[in-house]
Amino acid sequence: MEHKLVDGKILYSDSTHLKANANKNKYTEETANVESQLYIEDLNKAVNEDRAKHGK
């Protein structure tokens, strides 16, 4: 950080070596009411806004 090589604004992590904290016998079943195409459109909009914000 002192040499401005990293700034700590973005964190990428790889959870390959983390054990999942999941119980196969205890879960909540829910139904999503959002269509995939609407989700993809919202995601693309957010990506394009971020690209424009960063001059890409």
mmCIF file of C-alpha atoms in Angstrom:
data_model
loop_
_atom_site.group_PDB
_atom_site.id
_atom_site.type_symbol
_atom_site.label_atom_id
_atom_site.label_comp_id
_atom_site.label_asym_id
_atom_site.label_seq_id
_atom_site.Cartn_x
_atom_site.Cartn_y
_atom_site.Cartn_z
ATOM 1 C CA MET A 1 0.000 0.000 0.000
ATOM 2 C CA GLU A 2 2.877 2.312 0.796
ATOM 3 C CA HIS A 3 4.214 1.900 -2.773
ATOM 4 C CA LYS A 4 0.706 2.212 -4.273
ATOM 5 C CA LEU A 5 0.783 -1.323 -5.712
ATOM 6 C CA VAL A 6 -2.388 -2.295 -3.864
ATOM 7 C CA ASP A 7 -5.148 -0.145 -2.436
ATOM 8 C CA GLY A 8 -7.470 -2.537 -0.598
ATOM 9 C CA LYS A 9 -10.598 -1.438 -2.472
ATOM 10 C CA ILE A 10 -11.281 -4.820 -4.092
ATOM 11 C CA LEU A 11 -10.896 -8.208 -2.474
ATOM 12 C CA TYR A 12 -10.809 -11.395 -4.514
ATOM 13 C CA SER A 13 -10.970 -14.655 -2.641
ATOM 14 C CA ASP A 14 -10.891 -18.300 -3.573
ATOM 15 C CA SER A 15 -12.919 -20.495 -1.252
ATOM 16 C CA THR A 16 -11.485 -23.735 -2.609
ATOM 17 C CA HIS A 17 -9.945 -24.664 0.734
ATOM 18 C CA LEU A 18 -12.852 -23.562 2.924
ATOM 19 C CA LYS A 19 -15.171 -26.197 4.320
ATOM 20 C CA ALA A 20 -18.799 -25.456 3.573
ATOM 21 C CA ASN A 21 -20.970 -24.641 6.553
ATOM 22 C CA ALA A 22 -24.025 -26.470 5.278
ATOM 23 C CA ASN A 23 -26.432 -28.924 6.825
ATOM 24 C CA LYS A 24 -27.999 -31.260 4.257
ATOM 25 C CA ASN A 25 -30.864 -32.041 6.645
ATOM 26 C CA LYS A 26 -31.843 -28.452 7.449
ATOM 27 C CA TYR A 27 -32.854 -26.086 4.681
ATOM 28 C CA THR A 28 -35.590 -23.717 3.574
ATOM 29 C CA GLU A 29 -37.208 -24.312 0.223
ATOM 30 C CA GLU A 30 -38.069 -21.069 -1.569
ATOM 31 C CA THR A 31 -39.275 -20.266 -5.041
ATOM 32 C CA ALA A 32 -37.785 -17.312 -6.906
ATOM 33 C CA ASN A 33 -40.295 -15.255 -8.847
ATOM 34 C CA VAL A 34 -37.740 -13.476 -11.028
ATOM 35 C CA GLU A 35 -37.301 -14.600 -14.604
ATOM 36 C CA SER A 36 -33.754 -15.281 -15.681
ATOM 37 C CA GLN A 37 -33.914 -12.889 -18.638
ATOM 38 C CA LEU A 38 -34.881 -9.997 -16.342
ATOM 39 C CA TYR A 39 -31.994 -10.877 -14.024
ATOM 40 C CA ILE A 40 -29.554 -10.999 -16.954
ATOM 41 C CA GLU A 41 -30.775 -7.615 -18.210
ATOM 42 C CA ASP A 42 -30.301 -6.066 -14.742
ATOM 43 C CA LEU A 43 -26.855 -7.628 -14.456
ATOM 44 C CA ASN A 44 -25.792 -6.351 -17.886
ATOM 45 C CA LYS A 45 -27.092 -2.885 -17.022
ATOM 46 C CA ALA A 46 -25.042 -2.830 -13.807
ATOM 47 C CA VAL A 47 -21.930 -4.030 -15.643
ATOM 48 C CA ASN A 48 -22.321 -1.401 -18.366
ATOM 49 C CA GLU A 49 -22.844 1.360 -15.781
ATOM 50 C CA ASP A 50 -19.692 0.289 -13.962
ATOM 51 C CA ARG A 51 -17.730 0.192 -17.228
ATOM 52 C CA ALA A 52 -18.920 3.687 -18.155
ATOM 53 C CA LYS A 53 -18.073 4.947 -14.667
ATOM 54 C CA HIS A 54 -14.504 3.664 -15.084
ATOM 55 C CA GLY A 55 -14.107 4.866 -18.677
ATOM 56 C CA LYS A 56 -14.154 1.427 -20.253
#
